[in-house]
mmCIF file of C-alpha atoms and ligand atoms in Angstrom:
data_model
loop_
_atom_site.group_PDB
_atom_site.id
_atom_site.type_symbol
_atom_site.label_atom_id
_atom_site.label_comp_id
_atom_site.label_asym_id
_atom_site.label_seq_id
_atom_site.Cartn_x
_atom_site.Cartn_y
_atom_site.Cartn_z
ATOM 1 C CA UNK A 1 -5.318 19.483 -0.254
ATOM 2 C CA UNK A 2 -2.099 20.052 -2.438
ATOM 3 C CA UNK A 3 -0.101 16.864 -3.532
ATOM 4 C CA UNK A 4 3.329 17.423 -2.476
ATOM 5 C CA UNK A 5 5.214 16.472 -5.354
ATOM 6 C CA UNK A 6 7.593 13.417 -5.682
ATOM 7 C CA UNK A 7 11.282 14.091 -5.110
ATOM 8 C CA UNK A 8 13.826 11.438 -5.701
ATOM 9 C CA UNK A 9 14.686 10.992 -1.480
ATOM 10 C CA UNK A 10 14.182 7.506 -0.119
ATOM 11 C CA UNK A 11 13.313 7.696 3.976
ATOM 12 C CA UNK A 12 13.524 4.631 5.787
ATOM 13 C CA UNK A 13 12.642 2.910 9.291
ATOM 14 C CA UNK A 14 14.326 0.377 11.030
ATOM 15 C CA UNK A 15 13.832 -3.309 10.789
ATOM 16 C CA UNK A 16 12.218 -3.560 14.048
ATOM 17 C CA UNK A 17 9.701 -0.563 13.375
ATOM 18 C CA UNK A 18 6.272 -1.282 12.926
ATOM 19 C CA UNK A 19 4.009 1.101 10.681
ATOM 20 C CA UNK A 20 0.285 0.944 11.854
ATOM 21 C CA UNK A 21 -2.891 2.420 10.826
ATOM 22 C CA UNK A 22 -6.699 2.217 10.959
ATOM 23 C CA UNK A 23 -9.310 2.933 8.848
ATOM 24 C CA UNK A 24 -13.284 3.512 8.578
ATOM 25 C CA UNK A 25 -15.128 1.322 6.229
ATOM 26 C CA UNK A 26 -14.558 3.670 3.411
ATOM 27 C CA UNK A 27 -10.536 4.120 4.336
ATOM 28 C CA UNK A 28 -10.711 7.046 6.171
ATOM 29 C CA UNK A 29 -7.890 7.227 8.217
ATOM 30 C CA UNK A 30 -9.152 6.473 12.218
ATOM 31 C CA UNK A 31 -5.489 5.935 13.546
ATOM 32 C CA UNK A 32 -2.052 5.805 13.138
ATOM 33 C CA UNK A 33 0.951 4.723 15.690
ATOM 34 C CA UNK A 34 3.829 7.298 15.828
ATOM 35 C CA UNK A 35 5.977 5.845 13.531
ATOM 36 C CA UNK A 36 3.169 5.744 10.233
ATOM 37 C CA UNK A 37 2.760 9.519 11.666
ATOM 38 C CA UNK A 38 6.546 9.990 11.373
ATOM 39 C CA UNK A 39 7.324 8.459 8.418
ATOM 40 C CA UNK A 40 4.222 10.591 6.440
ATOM 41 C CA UNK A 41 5.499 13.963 7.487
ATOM 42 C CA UNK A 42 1.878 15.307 8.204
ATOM 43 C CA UNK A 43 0.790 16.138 11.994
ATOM 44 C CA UNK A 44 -1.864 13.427 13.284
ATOM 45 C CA UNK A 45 -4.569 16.048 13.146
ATOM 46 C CA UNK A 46 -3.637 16.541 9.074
ATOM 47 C CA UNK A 47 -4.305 12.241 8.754
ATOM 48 C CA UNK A 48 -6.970 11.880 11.042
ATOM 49 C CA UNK A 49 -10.516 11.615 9.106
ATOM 50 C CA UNK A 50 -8.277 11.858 5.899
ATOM 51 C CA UNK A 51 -8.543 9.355 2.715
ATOM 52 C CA UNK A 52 -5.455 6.931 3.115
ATOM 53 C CA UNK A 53 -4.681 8.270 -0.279
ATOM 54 C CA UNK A 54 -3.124 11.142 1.069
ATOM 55 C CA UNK A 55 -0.266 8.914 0.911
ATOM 56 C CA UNK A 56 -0.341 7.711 -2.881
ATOM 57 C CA UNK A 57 2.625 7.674 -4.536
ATOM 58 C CA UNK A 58 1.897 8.174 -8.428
ATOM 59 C CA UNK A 59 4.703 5.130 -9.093
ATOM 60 C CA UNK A 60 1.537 2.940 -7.531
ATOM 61 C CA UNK A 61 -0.053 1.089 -10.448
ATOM 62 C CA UNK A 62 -3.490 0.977 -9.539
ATOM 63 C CA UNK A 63 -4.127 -2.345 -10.077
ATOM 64 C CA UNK A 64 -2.444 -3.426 -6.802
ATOM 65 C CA UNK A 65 -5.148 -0.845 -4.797
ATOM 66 C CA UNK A 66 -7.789 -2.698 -6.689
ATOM 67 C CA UNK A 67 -6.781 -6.022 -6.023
ATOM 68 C CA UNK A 68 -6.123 -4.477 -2.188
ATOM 69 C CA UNK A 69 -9.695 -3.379 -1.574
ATOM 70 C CA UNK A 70 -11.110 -6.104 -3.330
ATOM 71 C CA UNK A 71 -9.326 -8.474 -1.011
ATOM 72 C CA UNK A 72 -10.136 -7.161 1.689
ATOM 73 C CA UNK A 73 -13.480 -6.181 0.799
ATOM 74 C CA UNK A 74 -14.185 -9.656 0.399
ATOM 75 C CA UNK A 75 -12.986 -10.107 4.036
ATOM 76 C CA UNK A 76 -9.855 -11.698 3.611
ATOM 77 C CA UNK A 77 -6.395 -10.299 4.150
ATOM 78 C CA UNK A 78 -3.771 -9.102 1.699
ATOM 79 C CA UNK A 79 0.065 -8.395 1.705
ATOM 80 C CA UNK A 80 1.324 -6.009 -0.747
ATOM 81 C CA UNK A 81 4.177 -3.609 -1.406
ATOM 82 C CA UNK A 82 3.514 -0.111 -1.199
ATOM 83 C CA UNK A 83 5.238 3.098 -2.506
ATOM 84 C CA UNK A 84 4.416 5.820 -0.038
ATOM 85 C CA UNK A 85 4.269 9.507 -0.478
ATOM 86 C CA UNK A 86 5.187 11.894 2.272
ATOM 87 C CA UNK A 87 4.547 15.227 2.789
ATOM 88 C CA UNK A 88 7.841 16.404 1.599
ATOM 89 C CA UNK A 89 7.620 14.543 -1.425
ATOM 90 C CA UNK A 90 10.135 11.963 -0.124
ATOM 91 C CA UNK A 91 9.050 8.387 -0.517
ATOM 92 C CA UNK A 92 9.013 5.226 1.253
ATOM 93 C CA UNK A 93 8.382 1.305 0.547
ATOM 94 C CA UNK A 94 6.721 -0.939 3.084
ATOM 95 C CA UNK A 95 5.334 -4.671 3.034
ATOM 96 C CA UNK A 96 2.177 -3.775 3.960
ATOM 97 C CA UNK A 97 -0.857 -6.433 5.595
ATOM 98 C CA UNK A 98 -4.166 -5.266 5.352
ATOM 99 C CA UNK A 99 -7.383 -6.879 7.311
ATOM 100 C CA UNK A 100 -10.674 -5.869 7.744
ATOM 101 C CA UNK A 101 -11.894 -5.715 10.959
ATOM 102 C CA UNK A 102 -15.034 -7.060 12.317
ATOM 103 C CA UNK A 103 -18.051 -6.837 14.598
ATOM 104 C CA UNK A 104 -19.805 -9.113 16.510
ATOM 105 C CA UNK A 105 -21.791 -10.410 13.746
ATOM 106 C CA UNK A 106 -19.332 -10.434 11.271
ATOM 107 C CA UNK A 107 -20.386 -7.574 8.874
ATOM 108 C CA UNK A 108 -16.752 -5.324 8.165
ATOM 109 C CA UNK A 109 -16.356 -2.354 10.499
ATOM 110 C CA UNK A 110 -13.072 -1.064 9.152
ATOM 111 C CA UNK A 111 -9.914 -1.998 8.348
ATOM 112 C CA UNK A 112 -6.135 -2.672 9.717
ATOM 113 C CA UNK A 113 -2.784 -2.193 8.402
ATOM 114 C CA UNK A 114 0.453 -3.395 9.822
ATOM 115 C CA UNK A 115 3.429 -2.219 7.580
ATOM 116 C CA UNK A 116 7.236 -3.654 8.053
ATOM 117 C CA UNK A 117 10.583 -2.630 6.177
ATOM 118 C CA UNK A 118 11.027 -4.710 3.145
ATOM 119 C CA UNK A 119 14.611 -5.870 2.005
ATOM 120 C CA UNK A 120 16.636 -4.387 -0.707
ATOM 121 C CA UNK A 121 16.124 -6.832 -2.996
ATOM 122 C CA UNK A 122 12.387 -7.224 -2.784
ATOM 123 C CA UNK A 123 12.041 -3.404 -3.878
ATOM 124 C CA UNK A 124 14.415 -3.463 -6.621
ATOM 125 C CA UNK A 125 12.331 -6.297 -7.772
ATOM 126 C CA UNK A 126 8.931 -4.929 -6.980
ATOM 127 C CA UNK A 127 9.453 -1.554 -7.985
ATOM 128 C CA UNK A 128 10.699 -2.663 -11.853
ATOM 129 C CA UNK A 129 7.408 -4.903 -11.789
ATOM 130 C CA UNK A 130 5.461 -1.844 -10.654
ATOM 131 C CA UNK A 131 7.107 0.802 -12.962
ATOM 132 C CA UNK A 132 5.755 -1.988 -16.035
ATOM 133 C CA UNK A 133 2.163 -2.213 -14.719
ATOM 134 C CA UNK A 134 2.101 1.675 -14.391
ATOM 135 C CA UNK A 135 3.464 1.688 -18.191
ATOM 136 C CA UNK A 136 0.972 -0.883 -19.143
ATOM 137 C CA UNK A 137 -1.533 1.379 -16.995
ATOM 138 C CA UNK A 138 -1.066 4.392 -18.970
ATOM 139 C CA UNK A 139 -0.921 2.663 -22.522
ATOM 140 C CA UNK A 140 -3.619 -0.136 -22.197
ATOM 141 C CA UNK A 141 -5.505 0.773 -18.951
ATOM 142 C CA UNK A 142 -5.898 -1.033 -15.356
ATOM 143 C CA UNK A 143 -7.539 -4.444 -16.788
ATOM 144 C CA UNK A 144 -4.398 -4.820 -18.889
ATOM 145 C CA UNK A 145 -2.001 -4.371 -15.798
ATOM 146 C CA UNK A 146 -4.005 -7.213 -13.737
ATOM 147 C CA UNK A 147 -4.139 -9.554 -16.694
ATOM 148 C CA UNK A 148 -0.289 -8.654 -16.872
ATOM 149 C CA UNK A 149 0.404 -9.851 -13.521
ATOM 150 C CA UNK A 150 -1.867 -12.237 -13.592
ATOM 151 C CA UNK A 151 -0.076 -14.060 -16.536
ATOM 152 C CA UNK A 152 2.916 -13.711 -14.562
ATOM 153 C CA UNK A 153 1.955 -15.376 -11.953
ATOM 154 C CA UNK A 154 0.591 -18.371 -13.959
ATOM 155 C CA UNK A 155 3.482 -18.185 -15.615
ATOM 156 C CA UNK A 156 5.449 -18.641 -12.343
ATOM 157 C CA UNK A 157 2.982 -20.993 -11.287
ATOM 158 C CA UNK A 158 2.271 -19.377 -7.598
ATOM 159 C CA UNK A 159 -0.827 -17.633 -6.148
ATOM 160 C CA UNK A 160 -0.954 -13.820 -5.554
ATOM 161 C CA UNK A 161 0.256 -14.144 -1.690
ATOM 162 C CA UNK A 162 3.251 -17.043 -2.712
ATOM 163 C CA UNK A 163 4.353 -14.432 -4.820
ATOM 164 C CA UNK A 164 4.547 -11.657 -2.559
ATOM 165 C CA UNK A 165 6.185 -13.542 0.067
ATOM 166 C CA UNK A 166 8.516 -14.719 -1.540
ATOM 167 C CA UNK A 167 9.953 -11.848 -3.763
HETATM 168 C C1 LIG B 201 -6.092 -0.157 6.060
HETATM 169 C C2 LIG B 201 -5.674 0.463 4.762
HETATM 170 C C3 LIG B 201 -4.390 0.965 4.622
HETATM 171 C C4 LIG B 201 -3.985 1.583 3.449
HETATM 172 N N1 LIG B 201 -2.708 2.062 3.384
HETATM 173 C C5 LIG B 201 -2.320 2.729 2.278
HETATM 174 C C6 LIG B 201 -1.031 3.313 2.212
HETATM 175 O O1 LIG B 201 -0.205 3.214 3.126
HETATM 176 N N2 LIG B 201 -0.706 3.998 1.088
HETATM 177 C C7 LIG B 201 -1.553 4.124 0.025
HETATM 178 O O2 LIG B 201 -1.198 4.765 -0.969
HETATM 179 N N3 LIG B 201 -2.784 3.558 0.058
HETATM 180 C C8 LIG B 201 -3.176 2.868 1.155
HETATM 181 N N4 LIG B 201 -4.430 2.308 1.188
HETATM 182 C C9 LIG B 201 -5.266 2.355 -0.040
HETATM 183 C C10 LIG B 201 -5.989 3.679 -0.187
HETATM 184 O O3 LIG B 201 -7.216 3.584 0.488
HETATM 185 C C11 LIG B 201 -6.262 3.999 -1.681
HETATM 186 O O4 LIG B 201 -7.023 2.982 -2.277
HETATM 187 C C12 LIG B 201 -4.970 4.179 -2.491
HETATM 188 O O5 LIG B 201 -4.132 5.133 -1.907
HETATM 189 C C13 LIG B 201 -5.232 4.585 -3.942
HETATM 190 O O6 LIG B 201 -5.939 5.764 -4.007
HETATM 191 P P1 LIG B 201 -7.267 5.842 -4.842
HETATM 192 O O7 LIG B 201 -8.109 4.678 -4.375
HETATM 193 O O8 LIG B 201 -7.834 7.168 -4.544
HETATM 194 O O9 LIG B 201 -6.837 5.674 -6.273
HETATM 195 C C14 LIG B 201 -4.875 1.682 2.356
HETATM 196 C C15 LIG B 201 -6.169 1.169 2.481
HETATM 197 C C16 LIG B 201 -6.559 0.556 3.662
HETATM 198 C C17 LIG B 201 -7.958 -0.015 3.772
#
């Protein structure tokens, strides 16, 4: 598949729009309600069965996918701020919760993601403290990005999840 490539165009969805999508175990796209198909650009058929990096944005550090899958990998949930790609190359932020989903004996079957608009201020905020972990990313690697933000937090003196919450 081609990357579109990134234009400077913010899209956005309203405050009482809800972005949701499904995934396999691996995070193969299974789902996704009309709005996430909207607000990527592609047809459902072009998402279905398709890595949910089709929607990367290459402002994501990766440290905050690593610390996503990890999270979730070790079945809890995660909130995070996401820089989304769509297939015109516009982009959009969302506050996104991820779960895993589970069957009857508990093993991980998949995984959930419910996505709502983020205010103003918590992107200006988020995407200055992404835009340094992507720098750090580049010069130092992904280990030096998570120790970044994990001395930040410290420094703060609030978990991961305090943090994101409250930004
Ligand atoms: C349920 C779920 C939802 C996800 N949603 C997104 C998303 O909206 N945008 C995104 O870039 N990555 C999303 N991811 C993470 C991707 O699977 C992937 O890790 C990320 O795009 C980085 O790509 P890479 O792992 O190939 O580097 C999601 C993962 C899961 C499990």
């Amino acid at each position: 598949m081609v990357r579109p490539i990134p234009r400077n165009n913010e899209i956005t969805f309203n405050d009482h729009e809800i972005i949701v999508s499904k995934t396999d175990k691996k995070g193969k796209i299974t789902y996704g309600n009309e709005i996430f198909i909207r607000m990527s650009g592609y047809e459902e058929e072009e998402l279905l069965n398709q890595p949910h990096n089709i929607l990367r944005h290459p402002d994501m550090p990766r440290a905050i996918f690593k610390l996503l899958w990890d999270t979730v990998q070790s079945k809890e949930e995660i909130n995070a701020y996401v820089k989304n790609l769509s297939k015109d190359g516009s982009y959009y932020w969302v506050l996104a919760n991820v779960t895993p989903s589970f069957d009857q004996n508990d093993n991980i079957i998949g995984y959930f993601s419910v996505r709502r608009k983020p205010s103003k201020e918590a992107i200006s905020f988020i995407s200055d403290l992404y835009a340094t972990l992507l720098q750090i990313e580049k010069n130092r690697g992904m280990e030096a990005s998570i120790e970044y933000l994990n001395n930040l937090l410290k420094e703060k003196g609030v978990s991961y999840e305090e943090f994101i919450l409250t930004v």
